[in-house]
Every structure is written in C-alpha cells, then in structure tokens.
Amino acid sequence: MKAVVMAGGEGTRLRPMTANQPKPLLPLVNRPIMEHVLRLLKRHGFTETVVTVQFLAALIRNYFADGEELGMALSYATEEVPLGTAGSVRNAAEALRDDRFLVISGDALTDIDLTDMVRFHEENGALVTIGLKRVPNPLEFGIIIVDERGRVRRFLEKPTWGQVFSDTVNTGIYVMEPEVLGRVAEGTPVDWSGDVFPGLLAEGAPLYGYVADCYWEDVGTHASYMKAQADMLSGLVDVDLHGFELSPGVWVGEGAEVDAEAVLKGPLYVGDYAKVEPGVELREFTVLGSNVVVKEGAFLHRAVVHDNVFIAPSTNLRGCVIGKNTDIMTGARVEEGAIVGDECVIEAEAYVSSQVKVYPFKTVEAGAVVNTSVIWESRGQRTLFGPRGVSGLINVEITPELAVRLASAYATTLRKGAAVVTGCDASRAARTLKRAMISALTSTAIDVQDLEACALPMARFETAREDCVGGVYIRTTPGDSQSVDIMFLDAGGADLSLAAQRKLERVFGRQEYRRAFPGEIAELTYPARTIETYTRDLLRRVDMSGVREAGLKIVLDCAGGTASLVLPTLLGKVGVEVLTRNNRLDEANPTETLAERMRDLQRLGELVSSSRAAFGVRFDPVGERISLVNENGELIGDDRALLVMLDLVAAERRGGRVALPVTTTRVAEQVCRFHGVQVEWTSTSQDVLTKAAARPDVVFAGDGRGGFLMPEFSATVDGIAAFVRLVGLVARTRLTLSQIDRRIPEAHLLRRSVPTAWAAKGGVMRHVVEAAGGRAIDTTDGVRVTEGDGRWVLVLPDPAEAVTHLWAEGPDDDAAQEVLEEWAAVVERAGS
C-alpha cells in the first residue's frame, strides 16, 4: 500500500519564513516538517511514497532525493499549475497503480496511528476514510459530523462561527480506494472536501470518519509553528528528537558545544555543531538549529533559531523566529512574535518590535527601532475585519499609517486603473483617515471619486451607480466616540463578502503591496450633484403615489449626522409637512451613546404627540438605520418595527419573497403567509442578507436592528430610502402605525448571551447538535433546534467576542423562557 504526501503548498501565511523555501521544508526542532511526516509513514510500513510538489519543487526533490537516507522509496509528481488537493493526487495516479492508498499532508505535524486507521477503513468497507480530530478552533478547517458507526453525515469547509456545528475537523489524512480517482478530472483544479466528497456523500457512498485520539497541528500560522515546536519539546507528540538528553528536557545534537557556565532551563533543543558560550541563558522552548553560535551574555526565551545563525553578545531574543544564515549583532533585541527572514543582518543595538516581519536579505541598521516590517509594510493581524469593518481606537489602533497600509492592501486586490468611491461621516478623525487612504489608493493606480462627508447610503448608491469596483467609507464607531470603523464596499455598494475580506486580509498579512509607476499615479475627483442624483433616482423608483393627497405631517431627527445633507433636497419633493430636529452636521458629537439615543427618542415622541404628526423617524448619524415613533409618541422597538414594515410591504405587494435573518421572530412567517408572501431565511451576515435582497423576486429585507433594504431602489441597507418607502406605504394604507402594530400577533422572542471561551466554541456547537437528538435542526447560521410543539432555539457563536448567543421563541414568555433556560444550560455545560 502506497502513500501520497502532498507538498505543493506555498505557505503564504508563514511568510517571510516561506518567502524563499517551501513550507514542508520549514524545520520543526531541526528537522523539516515533511521529514517528520515521512518518518511517521515509515513507522507504519508505508515505505513507497509519492510526493506531489509544485511551489519551489526542486528544493524538495533536492533535499529528500529518492528517500534512501530515510530507508524509503520516494518518487515525485510535479504540478505545472496548482491542481488542488484532489487534482494533485490525480496527477500522481500512474505511480499509484490500482491499489488502495493513503493521502497525508506534508506540512502538518501528527502522530496519528495510521495502522489503526487502515484497519478501521477495511473493517467498514469504506470507499474513503477521513482522518478526524477534535480541535478548539475549527474555523480554518473543514468540520464533519459522523454517526455512531463513524459514517460521515455532514461536513462544511472552512466555516464562519455562525456555521460551526461541530469541533471535529478534517485533518487532510485519507485512506482511499483506487476508484475514487475516477471522480477527479485530469489536469484541472479539484478539491477533495469542496468537490469530490460532497458528490460522494450525496450519492450515499460509504464515506467514514476515523476520529483519532492523537496529536495533530496544522502548521499554517506563525503561532501554530511556535506551538508545534513547544509541543514537541514538551513530549506532547510522539516523534523522535535527533540528539541526546543532556539533562531532563535539555536535548543536544551531535557535535554541539555547550559551555558549563551557560544556563539552560528546558525543555529546549541545541542543534548539531551549535556552540553556546559561557554566560548565555537559554530558557524554555528555545530551539537552536545546526551550526548556530550564541555568544556570551545572550538571552533567548521561546526563540526558534534556524541553521547557521550568529547571535552576538548581550542580545535578547524572546518568542521570535530567526531565519537561517542571519546575523544578530551585539545588544540587538528581537521581541515577541517577530519574524526575521533568511540571510538578514540585525545590527548592533537595533530593536525589532513585537509582530514585526523582516523579509529575507534585509539589513536593520545599528540602533534602529523597527516598529513596522522592513521593506513591506506593517505586521499582519489574526483578525482584520470585525462586525463593522476594520475598527479600533483613533490614533492608537487605527492610525493614518495603518489606514495607508489598509488602502494599499485593498488597492492591490483591484486592477490598475479601476475607480473607487470614498466618503466619511462628519468627524475630523474620519476625514483625516480618509485623506490618508486616498493618497494610498491613488499611488497604487486606483482612481478615487471622493464624496467627502456624506450619508453612508449615498456612498453605497454612488458606488453601485458609477463604473466603480468598490468603495471605502469611514465613520465613528456607533456608541464610541474614541473609535472609528473603516468599511470596505464591493461593486454593488454592499459590505465586502467574507471571501473578499479574506483576500484583503491575505494581502495585508503578506504585506506585499503594489505600487504604481510614476506615469500611473491615479486621479482624485469630486463628483458633482450626487445628492440631486440620489434624490431623483430614489423618488423615481419608490412608489410615492397618494402622498400629497394624504397630507401627512412627520417629525424627523437627523441626530446631527450626514442624513441632514440629503434631507433638505429630498423633503421639498416628497410632499409632506416636516418638522426636523438636529438637522445639521455635529462634528463634536459624531456618534451617540445608548442613553443619548433614548433621550432623543423620548424628545422625538413628545414632538410627534404634541404636533399630532403621523409618525416620527430618527436616523442614525450616518443615515443607514432608522428608529420609529408612532402617532402617540411611543417608541416602536427594532424587532417590532421590522414586523410593521414587513406588514405594510407584504399587504401592498401580495406576492414575492422577503429576506430575513434567522434571528427574526417566526411571527414574520404568519404576517407573510396572511398576505401571500414567502420568507427566505438567511444568516445574520450583512453581505448574505444583501445578496438575498438583490434577487429579482425579493420585495423587502430587514435585519431587525433598524436596517431596512428596499430592493426596488437598492439591495443595501438604506435608512433614507426606508423612510421614503414608509411615507408612501402609510399614505396609501390610511392606517396609523399603532393600528398596524396592533393587528400583528405578539412575539415572544427572548435572547441571552453565555460567556464561552474561544477554545470551547467548536465543542459547544457539537454538543448542541448532539443534544438535539431527533429534533429538527437548521444550520443556516449557527444551529437552530425546533421542538415538536413549535418552540425553537437558535445557538450562534459570536464571531468577535468570547460569547455564544441564544434566541428562543414560544407561544408565550414562559414557554420561551423554559426552552431558553434548557439550552443555555447545554451551552454552559459544554463550555465549562
């Protein structure tokens, strides 16, 4: 039985370590990752092995040759272009003959019992057996659910937290029967998990999952690279360390010289022919490669040093990686999380800050303090995007320098000569950051159409209307005047999809930004009459019949935000009597706290009641979301406002579909059913809701947080369009908002948030699925469990915080509370 080792990946997330060598050759305790994999194969009798190579393939072939030194027979299958996980194996089909074979990654560290996995495969008569492992954070892997016999029932590749329904993930280790290769097209990119396995599962083919009680670490990030080294030194993984144990936990390679006056506190490893002088202190989880020289007075703690590195006296290395053939000169410091590439020079007294990346062949001058990566810009972050874009404290986390790097990364994902729209709220901080981003965009050959301070819906509208490929909008974070959100828009004016966010994050993390040649510097323009265009299109597309005849009086509160720039032009054409508050730009208060919002809503209610207006509307500071007050001056909560708007639209349209997030009360279904409208449930992700609203038969969408989408005008959240649509609906229905509210059944929807450690989230979702038993579940977003009597609960991990959210609904509050308590207990037990 042969094995296939997949070794074609670039390992882009591990740059600069992989800038000039393939990921499988990265050393783990002085041996390449792939060598540990090959030794595992040999231990279990897989001596004939085919290695699939693509990126820097010659380096892998030259290092391992024919495998004789390892006592194995190695052959190679080279991909001319990347073919995917399945395509690369198909490319090696001739070397596999027609026998059962094993597939394993050449860049993951594991001690899985391959012999037992093959036994499991044979006993179950499986076509494919997938090696599985339970991990704390399943986001970067394919998650899989198997039944009690191990048969695969469901899987999903690289989910969001809302899609996590298990912590059991695909390790990329497979035992396969030869006929599987017949399902893989030759010469084209094909993926096992994304293409082949779903088809086999749909056909009912015998796919099994072998849940391994073993060590497995996908060495795909700098953090996991460091963790794998520490785990090997701690004995958590069953691998052979080359060398002998000088004292408990202190491993020394052949020919190494360690002075008796050096201080060694293991576990640690000193490589072949390394030299450690007196006065050196090596602390826990330090790894020295072959031929490393460490001079007197140097201090290393959790430092991984590759081969042939010179470390001068009085240097200090903490939690960093130093590439091969690099010189660290006297008194230099390299801090936590920093990566220094191959063949660099860090001169005397230089200081390399935490998380900085120094790419290969660079020199850091003596005494320099390096806070950003050398040549390529600043450090990559684990999570760049949050729920509101890229957010952080002004001039602390979000600085003009960061804004420039973000804009450069965004521009690098676009074609040269493309155009983007920029805009911001009324705050000075947002304007300053926008100017920095405009400079970066134009210097990267991207034309910019700047709307200056504008309402967010207008920026979305202009992006979708013009021949633009995207946009950037900067606003003060809602409720936090010290923070700012940088929002990136796609060609339709919607927030970037998760896939586009990941692409931008990869460029930002790799820090390889494109620059324009002098003749390619792009233009900055200021589009004319954008407010008039927005207003004209809005009134042309939204039904305003009957408005002037109704003689409505409305009270509006612009919250001192950018909606006040649009409303003067708009209101003169709508045909209603309007009383406005805060109808000016307030630079000093660009956002509002919850207390300020409730105070202003109370004042709005008083004005509506005293003026006998039909209703009141309060915009948020960027004009994206609205809050409603009925004719009696009573606030209509966001959940209830969604039902009121839904009822008005459905009653008038009498057909089509509405898109709502799964967190919405199921009373919405009753409203839609009464009016002959269908509901399409979506995830809570804004870009998913936006895509649903763009479909031809969708007549309305809302997110339950004051955000409404009017597809006849725009497929994005637009508070101004929602206000105009509401005016037309109320004028024609001749009913007050309180009358509409009263005819909608009462909802009994409760919510709770349960603190959940990040490491426990995957396990929590697996336990929820298991606890559901035979009850119906829906995994559109999170896991929704429906009881036999119609009660339901939704369990959804928060993507940005260490909590899990629960929504529960029943026929009354007591029933909803009961089901909420039951499932909160399940989440708490699983997360403890």
Short mmCIF file of N, CA, C and O in Angstrom, two decimals, residues 40 43-44 104 109-115 117 131-132 171 173 210-216:
data_model
loop_
_atom_site.label_atom_id
_atom_site.label_comp_id
_atom_site.label_asym_id
_atom_site.label_seq_id
_atom_site.Cartn_x
_atom_site.Cartn_y
_atom_site.Cartn_z
N LEU A 40 6.91 9.15 10.14
CA LEU A 40 5.66 8.55 10.63
C LEU A 40 5.18 7.47 9.65
O LEU A 40 4.76 6.37 10.06
N ARG A 43 7.28 4.36 9.96
CA ARG A 43 6.98 3.64 11.19
C ARG A 43 5.78 2.73 11.02
O ARG A 43 5.66 1.69 11.65
N HIS A 44 4.84 3.12 10.15
CA HIS A 44 3.63 2.32 9.94
C HIS A 44 3.70 1.51 8.64
O HIS A 44 2.66 1.05 8.14
N ILE A 104 -1.67 12.08 2.82
CA ILE A 104 -1.33 12.83 4.02
C ILE A 104 -0.65 14.13 3.62
O ILE A 104 0.03 14.20 2.60
N LEU A 109 1.97 18.49 11.49
CA LEU A 109 2.66 17.62 12.44
C LEU A 109 1.65 16.73 13.15
O LEU A 109 0.68 17.23 13.73
N THR A 110 1.88 15.42 13.10
CA THR A 110 0.93 14.49 13.71
C THR A 110 1.64 13.19 14.10
O THR A 110 2.70 12.87 13.56
N ASP A 111 1.02 12.48 15.04
CA ASP A 111 1.49 11.13 15.37
C ASP A 111 0.33 10.13 15.27
O ASP A 111 0.28 9.14 15.99
N ILE A 112 -0.60 10.40 14.36
CA ILE A 112 -1.79 9.56 14.19
C ILE A 112 -1.39 8.10 13.93
O ILE A 112 -0.38 7.82 13.28
N ASP A 113 -2.19 7.19 14.46
CA ASP A 113 -1.96 5.76 14.27
C ASP A 113 -2.49 5.35 12.90
O ASP A 113 -3.67 5.00 12.74
N LEU A 114 -1.64 5.41 11.90
CA LEU A 114 -2.06 5.11 10.53
C LEU A 114 -2.44 3.64 10.37
O LEU A 114 -3.35 3.30 9.60
N THR A 115 -1.80 2.77 11.11
CA THR A 115 -2.13 1.34 11.04
C THR A 115 -3.56 1.10 11.48
O THR A 115 -4.32 0.36 10.84
N MET A 117 -5.94 3.31 11.53
CA MET A 117 -6.84 3.97 10.59
C MET A 117 -7.11 3.08 9.38
O MET A 117 -8.26 2.98 8.91
N GLY A 131 -9.47 11.09 8.16
CA GLY A 131 -8.92 11.24 9.50
C GLY A 131 -9.48 12.49 10.15
O GLY A 131 -9.43 13.58 9.56
N LEU A 132 -10.04 12.34 11.35
CA LEU A 132 -10.69 13.45 12.05
C LEU A 132 -10.00 13.72 13.38
O LEU A 132 -9.44 12.82 14.00
N THR A 171 -8.55 16.40 9.04
CA THR A 171 -7.09 16.56 9.15
C THR A 171 -6.39 16.54 7.80
O THR A 171 -5.18 16.81 7.74
N ILE A 173 -5.99 13.79 6.17
CA ILE A 173 -5.40 12.45 6.06
C ILE A 173 -6.50 11.50 5.61
O ILE A 173 -7.54 11.41 6.26
N TYR A 210 -12.61 8.64 10.75
CA TYR A 210 -11.85 7.99 11.80
C TYR A 210 -11.42 9.08 12.80
O TYR A 210 -10.54 9.89 12.50
N VAL A 211 -12.09 9.13 13.96
CA VAL A 211 -11.80 10.14 14.97
C VAL A 211 -10.57 9.69 15.75
O VAL A 211 -10.63 8.72 16.52
N ALA A 212 -9.47 10.37 15.53
CA ALA A 212 -8.19 9.92 16.08
C ALA A 212 -7.91 10.59 17.42
O ALA A 212 -8.08 11.80 17.57
N ASP A 213 -7.48 9.79 18.36
CA ASP A 213 -7.00 10.30 19.64
C ASP A 213 -5.49 10.45 19.52
O ASP A 213 -4.72 9.60 19.92
N CYS A 214 -5.08 11.56 18.91
CA CYS A 214 -3.67 11.73 18.58
C CYS A 214 -3.31 13.20 18.65
O CYS A 214 -4.15 14.06 18.91
N TYR A 215 -2.07 13.48 18.38
CA TYR A 215 -1.64 14.87 18.23
C TYR A 215 -1.76 15.24 16.75
O TYR A 215 -1.38 14.46 15.87
N TRP A 216 -2.25 16.44 16.48
CA TRP A 216 -2.32 16.94 15.11
C TRP A 216 -2.31 18.46 15.15
O TRP A 216 -3.11 19.07 15.84
#
